[in-house]
mmCIF file of C-alpha atoms in Angstrom:
data_model
loop_
_atom_site.group_PDB
_atom_site.id
_atom_site.type_symbol
_atom_site.label_atom_id
_atom_site.label_comp_id
_atom_site.label_asym_id
_atom_site.label_seq_id
_atom_site.Cartn_x
_atom_site.Cartn_y
_atom_site.Cartn_z
ATOM 1 C CA MET A 40 37.189 114.140 64.078
ATOM 2 C CA PHE A 41 38.703 116.777 61.802
ATOM 3 C CA SER A 42 38.901 120.342 63.111
ATOM 4 C CA ASP A 43 41.033 123.464 63.058
ATOM 5 C CA ILE A 44 40.418 125.425 66.239
ATOM 6 C CA ASP A 45 42.688 128.264 65.090
ATOM 7 C CA ALA A 46 40.639 128.670 61.897
ATOM 8 C CA GLU A 47 37.391 128.645 63.887
ATOM 9 C CA LYS A 48 38.739 131.340 66.210
ATOM 10 C CA ALA A 49 39.908 133.346 63.197
ATOM 11 C CA VAL A 50 36.417 133.308 61.639
ATOM 12 C CA LEU A 51 34.688 134.277 64.874
ATOM 13 C CA GLY A 52 37.316 136.884 65.711
ATOM 14 C CA SER A 53 37.010 138.422 62.251
ATOM 15 C CA VAL A 54 33.276 138.940 62.739
ATOM 16 C CA VAL A 55 33.779 140.313 66.269
ATOM 17 C CA ILE A 56 36.168 143.013 65.008
ATOM 18 C CA ASP A 57 34.250 143.648 61.768
ATOM 19 C CA GLY A 58 30.609 142.587 61.775
ATOM 20 C CA TYR A 59 30.214 143.500 58.113
ATOM 21 C CA VAL A 60 32.231 140.458 57.013
ATOM 22 C CA PHE A 61 29.543 138.112 58.329
ATOM 23 C CA LYS A 62 27.761 138.263 54.984
ATOM 24 C CA ASN A 63 30.888 136.833 53.318
ATOM 25 C CA VAL A 64 31.023 133.841 55.651
ATOM 26 C CA SER A 65 27.315 133.293 56.284
ATOM 27 C CA PHE A 66 27.491 129.937 54.460
ATOM 28 C CA LEU A 67 28.781 128.453 57.724
ATOM 29 C CA LYS A 68 26.313 126.781 60.090
ATOM 30 C CA PRO A 69 26.700 126.363 63.871
ATOM 31 C CA GLN A 70 27.268 122.617 63.415
ATOM 32 C CA ASP A 71 30.288 123.348 61.204
ATOM 33 C CA PHE A 72 32.185 124.401 64.331
ATOM 34 C CA SER A 73 33.732 121.715 66.521
ATOM 35 C CA LEU A 74 33.602 123.435 69.926
ATOM 36 C CA PRO A 75 30.227 123.951 71.694
ATOM 37 C CA ASP A 76 31.196 127.517 72.677
ATOM 38 C CA HIS A 77 31.937 128.318 69.041
ATOM 39 C CA GLN A 78 28.597 126.867 67.989
ATOM 40 C CA VAL A 79 26.793 129.085 70.524
ATOM 41 C CA ILE A 80 28.639 132.195 69.378
ATOM 42 C CA TRP A 81 28.025 131.492 65.679
ATOM 43 C CA SER A 82 24.350 130.811 66.331
ATOM 44 C CA ALA A 83 24.087 134.167 68.139
ATOM 45 C CA MET A 84 25.870 135.948 65.284
ATOM 46 C CA SER A 85 23.532 134.308 62.756
ATOM 47 C CA ASP A 86 20.454 135.375 64.715
ATOM 48 C CA MET A 87 21.740 138.943 64.983
ATOM 49 C CA ALA A 88 22.496 139.097 61.252
ATOM 50 C CA ARG A 89 19.000 137.769 60.442
ATOM 51 C CA ASP A 90 17.483 140.499 62.642
ATOM 52 C CA ASN A 91 19.745 143.149 61.031
ATOM 53 C CA THR A 92 21.392 143.800 64.398
ATOM 54 C CA PRO A 93 24.940 145.188 64.105
ATOM 55 C CA ILE A 94 27.543 142.695 65.329
ATOM 56 C CA ASP A 95 30.446 143.873 67.453
ATOM 57 C CA TYR A 96 32.051 143.026 70.779
ATOM 58 C CA ILE A 97 29.454 144.928 72.834
ATOM 59 C CA THR A 98 26.261 144.012 70.969
ATOM 60 C CA LEU A 99 27.270 140.350 70.758
ATOM 61 C CA GLY A 100 28.043 140.254 74.474
ATOM 62 C CA ASN A 101 24.696 141.838 75.318
ATOM 63 C CA TYR A 102 22.854 139.412 73.029
ATOM 64 C CA MET A 103 24.504 136.356 74.565
ATOM 65 C CA ASP A 104 23.673 137.584 78.084
ATOM 66 C CA LYS A 105 20.056 136.759 77.225
ATOM 67 C CA LEU A 106 20.939 133.114 76.582
ATOM 68 C CA LYS A 107 20.794 130.445 79.283
ATOM 69 C CA SER A 108 24.313 129.252 78.605
ATOM 70 C CA HIS A 109 27.129 131.062 76.846
ATOM 71 C CA PRO A 110 30.914 131.494 77.026
ATOM 72 C CA PRO A 111 32.239 134.380 79.169
ATOM 73 C CA HIS A 112 32.769 137.841 77.703
ATOM 74 C CA THR A 113 36.496 137.411 78.210
ATOM 75 C CA TYR A 114 36.416 134.739 75.498
ATOM 76 C CA LEU A 115 34.980 137.264 73.033
ATOM 77 C CA ASN A 116 37.946 139.487 73.828
ATOM 78 C CA GLU A 117 40.284 136.527 73.196
ATOM 79 C CA LEU A 118 38.605 135.937 69.822
ATOM 80 C CA SER A 119 38.985 139.593 68.846
ATOM 81 C CA MET A 120 42.728 139.215 69.345
ATOM 82 C CA ALA A 121 42.963 135.955 67.359
ATOM 83 C CA VAL A 122 43.445 137.776 64.051
ATOM 84 C CA PRO A 123 45.092 141.094 63.144
ATOM 85 C CA THR A 124 42.541 141.809 60.414
ATOM 86 C CA SER A 125 39.250 140.491 59.052
ATOM 87 C CA LEU A 126 40.528 140.378 55.463
ATOM 88 C CA ASP A 127 41.060 136.611 55.521
ATOM 89 C CA ALA A 128 37.744 135.676 57.147
ATOM 90 C CA GLU A 129 36.461 133.941 54.013
ATOM 91 C CA HIS A 130 39.603 131.858 53.689
ATOM 92 C CA TYR A 131 39.384 130.627 57.288
ATOM 93 C CA ALA A 132 35.675 129.954 56.842
ATOM 94 C CA ARG A 133 36.446 127.661 53.902
ATOM 95 C CA ILE A 134 38.877 125.718 56.099
ATOM 96 C CA VAL A 135 36.192 125.279 58.758
ATOM 97 C CA LYS A 136 33.674 124.183 56.127
ATOM 98 C CA GLU A 137 36.117 121.704 54.604
ATOM 99 C CA HIS A 138 36.689 120.012 57.967
ATOM 100 C CA SER A 139 32.942 119.947 58.599
ATOM 101 C CA ARG A 140 32.338 118.236 55.256
ATOM 102 C CA HIS A 141 34.989 115.634 56.033
ATOM 103 C CA ASN A 142 33.338 114.894 59.374
ATOM 104 C CA GLN A 143 29.924 114.647 57.727
ATOM 105 C CA ALA A 144 31.295 112.258 55.103
ATOM 106 C CA ILE A 145 32.761 110.005 57.808
ATOM 107 C CA LYS A 146 29.490 110.034 59.765
ATOM 108 C CA TYR A 147 27.343 109.166 56.738
ATOM 109 C CA ALA A 148 29.768 106.431 55.661
ATOM 110 C CA GLU A 149 29.639 104.869 59.123
ATOM 111 C CA GLN A 150 25.833 105.042 59.091
ATOM 112 C CA GLY A 151 25.575 103.580 55.602
ATOM 113 C CA ASP A 152 23.705 106.691 54.422
ATOM 114 C CA TYR A 153 25.179 106.714 50.917
ATOM 115 C CA VAL A 154 22.689 109.218 49.502
ATOM 116 C CA SER A 155 23.798 111.880 51.992
ATOM 117 C CA LEU A 156 27.425 110.820 51.562
ATOM 118 C CA GLU A 157 27.250 111.336 47.799
ATOM 119 C CA LYS A 158 25.788 114.822 48.294
ATOM 120 C CA VAL A 159 28.578 115.826 50.708
ATOM 121 C CA LEU A 160 31.260 114.533 48.353
ATOM 122 C CA LYS A 161 29.625 116.386 45.465
ATOM 123 C CA ASP A 162 29.549 119.632 47.463
ATOM 124 C CA THR A 163 33.215 119.159 48.344
ATOM 125 C CA ALA A 164 34.179 118.691 44.696
ATOM 126 C CA THR A 165 32.266 121.750 43.465
ATOM 127 C CA ALA A 166 33.911 123.873 46.176
ATOM 128 C CA SER A 167 37.290 123.442 44.459
ATOM 129 C CA LYS A 168 38.478 126.060 41.982
ATOM 130 C CA LEU A 169 37.741 125.006 38.404
ATOM 131 C CA PHE A 170 40.023 125.895 35.490
ATOM 132 C CA THR A 171 38.905 125.687 31.860
ATOM 133 C CA GLY A 172 40.725 124.482 28.754
ATOM 134 C CA SER A 173 41.448 128.061 27.731
ATOM 135 C CA ASP A 174 43.119 128.668 31.124
ATOM 136 C CA ILE A 175 45.448 125.701 30.579
ATOM 137 C CA ALA A 176 46.084 126.741 26.961
ATOM 138 C CA ASP A 177 47.145 130.206 28.136
ATOM 139 C CA ASP A 178 49.539 128.577 30.621
ATOM 140 C CA MET A 179 51.043 126.367 27.899
ATOM 141 C CA ILE A 180 51.665 129.345 25.611
ATOM 142 C CA SER A 181 53.221 131.399 28.424
ATOM 143 C CA LEU A 182 55.699 128.577 29.153
ATOM 144 C CA GLN A 183 57.443 129.311 25.835
ATOM 145 C CA SER A 184 59.235 132.097 27.675
ATOM 146 C CA ILE A 185 61.778 131.363 30.398
ATOM 147 C CA GLU A 186 60.380 134.421 32.153
ATOM 148 C CA ALA A 187 57.225 132.433 32.887
ATOM 149 C CA TYR A 188 59.180 130.360 35.411
ATOM 150 C CA ARG A 189 61.156 133.051 37.255
ATOM 151 C CA PRO A 190 62.387 130.698 40.007
ATOM 152 C CA ILE A 191 64.142 132.096 43.051
ATOM 153 C CA PRO A 192 67.740 130.806 43.210
ATOM 154 C CA TYR A 193 68.977 129.021 46.325
ATOM 155 C CA GLY A 194 72.205 130.994 46.011
ATOM 156 C CA TYR A 195 74.553 128.064 45.375
ATOM 157 C CA GLU A 196 75.681 127.582 41.787
ATOM 158 C CA GLN A 197 75.704 123.771 41.735
ATOM 159 C CA LEU A 198 72.406 123.423 43.587
ATOM 160 C CA ASP A 199 70.692 125.941 41.310
ATOM 161 C CA ALA A 200 72.054 124.184 38.232
ATOM 162 C CA SER A 201 70.758 120.856 39.511
ATOM 163 C CA THR A 202 67.306 122.009 40.661
ATOM 164 C CA THR A 203 66.760 125.144 38.475
ATOM 165 C CA GLY A 204 65.895 127.005 41.692
ATOM 166 C CA MET A 205 62.785 127.343 43.838
ATOM 167 C CA HIS A 206 59.626 127.462 41.746
ATOM 168 C CA LYS A 207 56.277 129.058 42.523
ATOM 169 C CA GLY A 208 53.720 126.830 44.199
ATOM 170 C CA SER A 209 56.378 124.340 45.322
ATOM 171 C CA LEU A 210 56.697 122.786 48.762
ATOM 172 C CA ILE A 211 60.405 122.126 49.306
ATOM 173 C CA VAL A 212 61.432 119.897 52.214
ATOM 174 C CA VAL A 213 64.981 120.039 53.601
ATOM 175 C CA GLY A 214 65.429 116.904 55.685
ATOM 176 C CA ALA A 215 68.303 116.086 58.023
ATOM 177 C CA ARG A 216 69.250 114.702 61.417
ATOM 178 C CA PRO A 217 70.018 117.251 64.173
ATOM 179 C CA SER A 218 73.249 119.283 63.792
ATOM 180 C CA MET A 219 73.487 118.660 60.047
ATOM 181 C CA GLY A 220 72.983 122.322 59.140
ATOM 182 C CA LYS A 221 69.261 122.699 58.359
ATOM 183 C CA SER A 222 68.906 126.067 60.093
ATOM 184 C CA GLN A 223 72.155 127.387 58.646
ATOM 185 C CA LEU A 224 71.158 126.414 55.112
ATOM 186 C CA LEU A 225 67.679 127.956 55.419
ATOM 187 C CA LEU A 226 69.110 131.199 56.800
ATOM 188 C CA GLU A 227 71.585 131.428 53.927
ATOM 189 C CA ILE A 228 68.825 130.790 51.378
ATOM 190 C CA TRP A 229 66.697 133.464 53.075
ATOM 191 C CA LEU A 230 69.525 136.003 52.997
ATOM 192 C CA HIS A 231 70.294 135.360 49.352
ATOM 193 C CA ALA A 232 66.638 135.857 48.374
ATOM 194 C CA LEU A 233 66.549 139.120 50.330
ATOM 195 C CA SER A 234 69.813 140.288 48.745
ATOM 196 C CA ILE A 235 68.288 140.023 45.255
ATOM 197 C CA GLY A 236 65.254 142.066 46.236
ATOM 198 C CA LYS A 237 62.747 139.365 47.209
ATOM 199 C CA ARG A 238 60.228 139.729 50.028
ATOM 200 C CA ALA A 239 60.784 136.698 52.243
ATOM 201 C CA LEU A 240 59.377 135.428 55.544
ATOM 202 C CA PHE A 241 61.467 133.287 57.895
ATOM 203 C CA VAL A 242 59.694 131.330 60.637
ATOM 204 C CA SER A 243 62.130 130.234 63.356
ATOM 205 C CA LEU A 244 60.572 127.919 65.915
ATOM 206 C CA GLU A 245 63.874 127.187 67.694
ATOM 207 C CA MET A 246 65.821 130.447 67.773
ATOM 208 C CA SER A 247 65.018 133.783 69.384
ATOM 209 C CA ARG A 248 65.307 137.026 67.427
ATOM 210 C CA VAL A 249 68.669 137.727 69.056
ATOM 211 C CA PHE A 250 69.986 134.285 68.089
ATOM 212 C CA VAL A 251 68.857 134.887 64.498
ATOM 213 C CA ALA A 252 70.628 138.267 64.555
ATOM 214 C CA GLU A 253 73.826 136.535 65.751
ATOM 215 C CA ARG A 254 73.617 134.051 62.870
ATOM 216 C CA LEU A 255 73.023 136.833 60.349
ATOM 217 C CA LEU A 256 76.023 138.795 61.618
ATOM 218 C CA ALA A 257 78.174 135.687 61.259
ATOM 219 C CA ILE A 258 77.009 135.071 57.683
ATOM 220 C CA MET A 259 77.009 138.689 56.537
ATOM 221 C CA GLY A 260 79.904 140.102 58.530
ATOM 222 C CA GLY A 261 82.119 137.110 59.288
ATOM 223 C CA ILE A 262 81.763 137.751 63.015
ATOM 224 C CA GLY A 263 81.575 134.651 65.212
ATOM 225 C CA THR A 264 79.097 134.293 68.058
ATOM 226 C CA LYS A 265 81.962 133.902 70.537
ATOM 227 C CA ASP A 266 83.432 137.262 69.490
ATOM 228 C CA LEU A 267 80.039 138.914 69.986
ATOM 229 C CA ARG A 268 79.372 137.334 73.359
ATOM 230 C CA THR A 269 82.854 138.024 74.744
ATOM 231 C CA GLY A 270 83.066 141.543 73.335
ATOM 232 C CA GLN A 271 86.176 140.779 71.275
ATOM 233 C CA LEU A 272 85.369 143.333 68.593
ATOM 234 C CA ASN A 273 88.001 145.412 66.843
ATOM 235 C CA MET A 274 87.238 148.375 64.590
ATOM 236 C CA ASP A 275 86.962 146.178 61.505
ATOM 237 C CA LYS A 276 84.344 143.997 63.175
ATOM 238 C CA ILE A 277 82.428 146.997 64.469
ATOM 239 C CA GLY A 278 82.405 148.349 60.927
ATOM 240 C CA ALA A 279 81.167 144.976 59.645
ATOM 241 C CA ILE A 280 78.312 145.054 62.162
ATOM 242 C CA ALA A 281 77.317 148.546 60.966
ATOM 243 C CA ASP A 282 77.431 147.428 57.334
ATOM 244 C CA ALA A 283 75.415 144.248 57.953
ATOM 245 C CA SER A 284 72.786 146.013 60.066
ATOM 246 C CA GLY A 285 72.431 148.709 57.422
ATOM 247 C CA ARG A 286 71.762 146.116 54.705
ATOM 248 C CA VAL A 287 69.294 144.158 56.853
ATOM 249 C CA SER A 288 67.331 147.316 57.633
ATOM 250 C CA GLU A 289 66.724 147.762 53.898
ATOM 251 C CA TYR A 290 65.638 144.177 53.234
ATOM 252 C CA ASP A 291 61.962 143.439 52.675
ATOM 253 C CA LEU A 292 61.771 140.723 55.279
ATOM 254 C CA GLY A 293 59.479 139.203 57.861
ATOM 255 C CA LEU A 294 60.624 137.148 60.857
ATOM 256 C CA ILE A 295 58.589 135.062 63.304
ATOM 257 C CA CYS A 296 60.425 133.797 66.384
ATOM 258 C CA SER A 297 57.673 132.261 68.504
ATOM 259 C CA ALA A 298 55.506 129.172 68.744
ATOM 260 C CA SER A 299 53.363 129.288 65.609
ATOM 261 C CA SER A 300 50.785 127.280 63.701
ATOM 262 C CA THR A 301 50.214 127.029 59.980
ATOM 263 C CA SER A 302 47.252 129.375 60.492
ATOM 264 C CA ASP A 303 49.620 131.949 62.037
ATOM 265 C CA ILE A 304 51.927 131.652 59.026
ATOM 266 C CA ARG A 305 49.032 132.088 56.611
ATOM 267 C CA ALA A 306 47.808 135.157 58.506
ATOM 268 C CA THR A 307 51.304 136.684 58.516
ATOM 269 C CA VAL A 308 51.745 136.165 54.772
ATOM 270 C CA SER A 309 48.410 137.905 54.245
ATOM 271 C CA LYS A 310 49.321 140.719 56.652
ATOM 272 C CA MET A 311 52.561 141.303 54.728
ATOM 273 C CA GLY A 312 50.516 141.704 51.551
ATOM 274 C CA GLY A 313 51.974 138.544 50.087
ATOM 275 C CA VAL A 314 55.593 137.403 49.900
ATOM 276 C CA ASP A 315 57.940 135.831 47.355
ATOM 277 C CA LEU A 316 59.265 133.100 49.642
ATOM 278 C CA VAL A 317 58.520 131.477 53.026
ATOM 279 C CA LEU A 318 60.989 129.366 55.023
ATOM 280 C CA VAL A 319 59.983 127.381 58.136
ATOM 281 C CA ASP A 320 62.510 125.976 60.633
ATOM 282 C CA TYR A 321 61.238 123.402 61.352
ATOM 283 C CA LEU A 322 58.085 121.366 60.565
ATOM 284 C CA GLN A 323 57.775 119.205 63.684
ATOM 285 C CA MET A 324 57.984 122.290 65.935
ATOM 286 C CA LEU A 325 54.797 123.818 64.521
ATOM 287 C CA LYS A 326 51.916 123.972 67.011
ATOM 288 C CA ASP A 327 49.803 121.882 64.626
ATOM 289 C CA CYS A 328 52.125 118.916 65.228
ATOM 290 C CA SER A 329 51.309 118.815 68.957
ATOM 291 C CA ASP A 330 47.615 119.717 68.647
ATOM 292 C CA SER A 331 45.419 116.652 69.217
ATOM 293 C CA SER A 332 42.602 118.267 67.217
ATOM 294 C CA LYS A 333 44.772 117.936 64.097
ATOM 295 C CA GLY A 334 45.047 114.143 64.348
ATOM 296 C CA ASP A 335 45.148 111.149 66.668
ATOM 297 C CA ASN A 336 48.897 110.556 66.370
ATOM 298 C CA PRO A 337 52.104 112.381 65.364
ATOM 299 C CA THR A 338 51.970 111.103 61.785
ATOM 300 C CA GLN A 339 48.470 112.511 61.235
ATOM 301 C CA ARG A 340 49.322 115.840 62.883
ATOM 302 C CA VAL A 341 52.536 116.289 60.896
ATOM 303 C CA GLY A 342 50.600 115.293 57.780
ATOM 304 C CA TYR A 343 47.988 117.961 58.539
ATOM 305 C CA ALA A 344 50.705 120.613 58.922
ATOM 306 C CA SER A 345 52.447 119.646 55.680
ATOM 307 C CA LYS A 346 49.157 119.788 53.761
ATOM 308 C CA GLN A 347 48.410 123.248 55.158
ATOM 309 C CA LEU A 348 51.878 124.478 54.165
ATOM 310 C CA LYS A 349 51.402 123.045 50.686
ATOM 311 C CA SER A 350 48.062 124.853 50.546
ATOM 312 C CA ILE A 351 49.784 128.161 51.420
ATOM 313 C CA SER A 352 52.369 127.672 48.669
ATOM 314 C CA LEU A 353 49.614 127.055 46.116
ATOM 315 C CA GLU A 354 47.263 129.770 47.334
ATOM 316 C CA TYR A 355 49.947 132.486 47.254
ATOM 317 C CA ASP A 356 51.834 130.922 44.317
ATOM 318 C CA ILE A 357 55.172 130.951 46.142
ATOM 319 C CA PRO A 358 57.912 128.477 46.989
ATOM 320 C CA LEU A 359 57.711 127.387 50.620
ATOM 321 C CA VAL A 360 60.764 125.733 52.179
ATOM 322 C CA ILE A 361 60.431 123.664 55.341
ATOM 323 C CA ALA A 362 63.124 121.943 57.364
ATOM 324 C CA SER A 363 62.152 118.527 58.672
ATOM 325 C CA GLN A 364 63.699 116.134 61.148
ATOM 326 C CA LEU A 365 64.748 112.672 60.004
ATOM 327 C CA SER A 366 64.058 109.594 62.104
ATOM 328 C CA ARG A 367 66.664 107.834 64.234
ATOM 329 C CA ALA A 368 66.638 104.964 61.751
ATOM 330 C CA VAL A 369 69.533 106.734 60.044
ATOM 331 C CA GLU A 370 71.769 106.170 63.072
ATOM 332 C CA ALA A 371 71.067 102.422 63.091
ATOM 333 C CA ARG A 372 72.425 101.887 59.572
ATOM 334 C CA ALA A 373 76.032 101.377 58.555
ATOM 335 C CA ASP A 374 75.516 103.826 55.690
ATOM 336 C CA LYS A 375 74.360 107.068 57.303
ATOM 337 C CA HIS A 376 73.244 108.681 54.052
ATOM 338 C CA PRO A 377 69.554 109.615 54.545
ATOM 339 C CA MET A 378 66.709 108.274 52.430
ATOM 340 C CA LEU A 379 63.180 109.505 51.713
ATOM 341 C CA SER A 380 61.743 106.958 54.124
ATOM 342 C CA ASP A 381 63.777 108.560 56.931
ATOM 343 C CA LEU A 382 61.559 111.652 56.990
ATOM 344 C CA ARG A 383 60.143 111.647 60.496
ATOM 345 C CA ASP A 384 56.414 110.765 60.466
ATOM 346 C CA SER A 385 57.043 110.790 56.762
ATOM 347 C CA GLY A 386 53.975 109.453 54.970
ATOM 348 C CA GLU A 387 52.260 112.771 54.247
ATOM 349 C CA ILE A 388 55.434 114.878 54.034
ATOM 350 C CA GLU A 389 56.902 112.722 51.297
ATOM 351 C CA GLN A 390 53.589 112.807 49.420
ATOM 352 C CA ASP A 391 52.970 116.560 49.735
ATOM 353 C CA ALA A 392 56.519 117.688 48.917
ATOM 354 C CA ASP A 393 57.373 118.751 45.381
ATOM 355 C CA VAL A 394 61.093 118.664 46.155
ATOM 356 C CA VAL A 395 62.943 116.836 48.930
ATOM 357 C CA LEU A 396 66.561 117.737 49.686
ATOM 358 C CA LEU A 397 68.387 115.503 52.185
ATOM 359 C CA LEU A 398 71.494 116.775 53.993
ATOM 360 C CA TYR A 399 74.494 114.683 54.985
ATOM 361 C CA ARG A 400 77.767 115.643 56.665
ATOM 362 C CA GLU A 401 80.360 112.881 56.723
ATOM 363 C CA ASP A 402 82.459 114.702 59.300
ATOM 364 C CA TYR A 403 79.590 114.346 61.785
ATOM 365 C CA TYR A 404 80.228 110.604 61.840
ATOM 366 C CA SER A 405 83.965 110.472 61.077
ATOM 367 C CA ASN A 406 87.036 112.632 60.527
ATOM 368 C CA ASN A 407 86.677 112.480 56.765
ATOM 369 C CA ASN A 408 85.729 115.342 54.415
ATOM 370 C CA ALA A 409 85.653 118.010 57.119
ATOM 371 C CA GLY A 410 83.470 120.984 56.318
ATOM 372 C CA THR A 411 81.499 119.416 53.461
ATOM 373 C CA LEU A 412 77.716 119.322 53.194
ATOM 374 C CA GLU A 413 76.187 116.873 50.738
ATOM 375 C CA ILE A 414 72.717 117.751 49.426
ATOM 376 C CA ALA A 415 70.862 114.925 47.723
ATOM 377 C CA ARG A 416 67.824 115.703 45.554
ATOM 378 C CA ALA A 417 65.830 112.691 46.715
ATOM 379 C CA LYS A 418 62.571 113.809 45.081
ATOM 380 C CA ASP A 419 61.618 116.331 42.442
ATOM 381 C CA ARG A 420 58.054 116.066 41.173
ATOM 382 C CA GLN A 421 58.876 117.763 37.868
ATOM 383 C CA MET A 422 62.491 116.756 37.187
ATOM 384 C CA GLY A 423 63.009 113.527 39.096
ATOM 385 C CA ALA A 424 65.701 112.692 41.642
ATOM 386 C CA GLY A 425 69.198 113.908 40.872
ATOM 387 C CA ARG A 426 72.853 113.467 41.770
ATOM 388 C CA PRO A 427 74.004 115.007 45.089
ATOM 389 C CA VAL A 428 75.791 118.335 45.100
ATOM 390 C CA THR A 429 78.409 119.339 47.657
ATOM 391 C CA LEU A 430 78.802 122.623 49.513
ATOM 392 C CA TYR A 431 81.891 123.588 51.516
ATOM 393 C CA TRP A 432 82.016 125.336 54.881
ATOM 394 C CA ASP A 433 83.950 128.608 54.768
ATOM 395 C CA ALA A 434 85.094 129.016 58.375
ATOM 396 C CA SER A 435 86.274 132.585 57.787
ATOM 397 C CA LYS A 436 82.827 133.685 56.598
ATOM 398 C CA PHE A 437 80.684 131.342 58.702
ATOM 399 C CA ARG A 438 78.710 130.104 55.711
ATOM 400 C CA TYR A 439 78.541 127.461 53.001
ATOM 401 C CA ASN A 440 79.916 128.150 49.541
ATOM 402 C CA ASN A 441 80.568 126.426 46.255
ATOM 403 C CA LYS A 442 84.227 125.419 46.170
#
């Protein structure tokens, strides 16, 4: 059964905090919700709207007290805290409706009710946004100008020359085994985007805010974590900290350092009023990937998360970069260079990604080529796979550079 409990909570919570948005999401029916408690609450909201009764935390609670069975009032309070604003209620409602249609289609197919199945599939198709020939013609004309692309550079000359940068609407997967440098690379890309005036959101599912601050000080100020933690700071380093903190305070950035779902990321992007770039470290740590309601096995759950991230990149017309773990199959081979098939629970990730970059450090497996990071463009939907580029670790600046 397909469902998105976070989206359901977001719809209900939006109406609890702003009853006026109900009219924008009234196309939902109680049976569209997967949880019985959510069905009861939506049915009560629908009845109140039909009777022109204002909907808020108090009136809804009083109305449900008249019912024989209903969730506790504390759950209404939980719903009201599920979203920071009601602005995205319609978007979450469409997610709920989409899952409901999928479940209906499966049910009718299993029952052999092909008339009802055809109607559901038709409704699903018409719900998609339709572009006309004139829309596409306008796009084709605009592509005459290089300004129409305006990609965001990664910040490494060779990589930008090879890929032409990060393009709008693209889902970019950075795959690697542990300790290959995924987090470091994403942080450096984030900082470069911020340094050229972009608004960028970084979602760290492994590091705390303090750990991120330590990494940023290393990259921006050349100050190692050991120096910070042991207090070995001379006047030059103290000055570097002041300079780095001053620059960061002026950047137009967002940072999430907590367990998050794709719904949380979508809500944050909306709350920020849109962004130019989102980076997620890393895919398999998202709450979606451990939520049984998103699929029966890890592959389905990871696939759900990757599709939602792709949806965010398209909806907000932004590049979205996600780090992804590679499977242990890499370690079993004589040649440790990663391949597309090594993407952990890879079926959907490989399909959804517009670009796949695979990282390889030879010095992780041997004493050769110390400090080099090889980045292979294993997939590029628009340009095709390309030759690897190499970055070099600058130990004095705690970051990767072109040679």
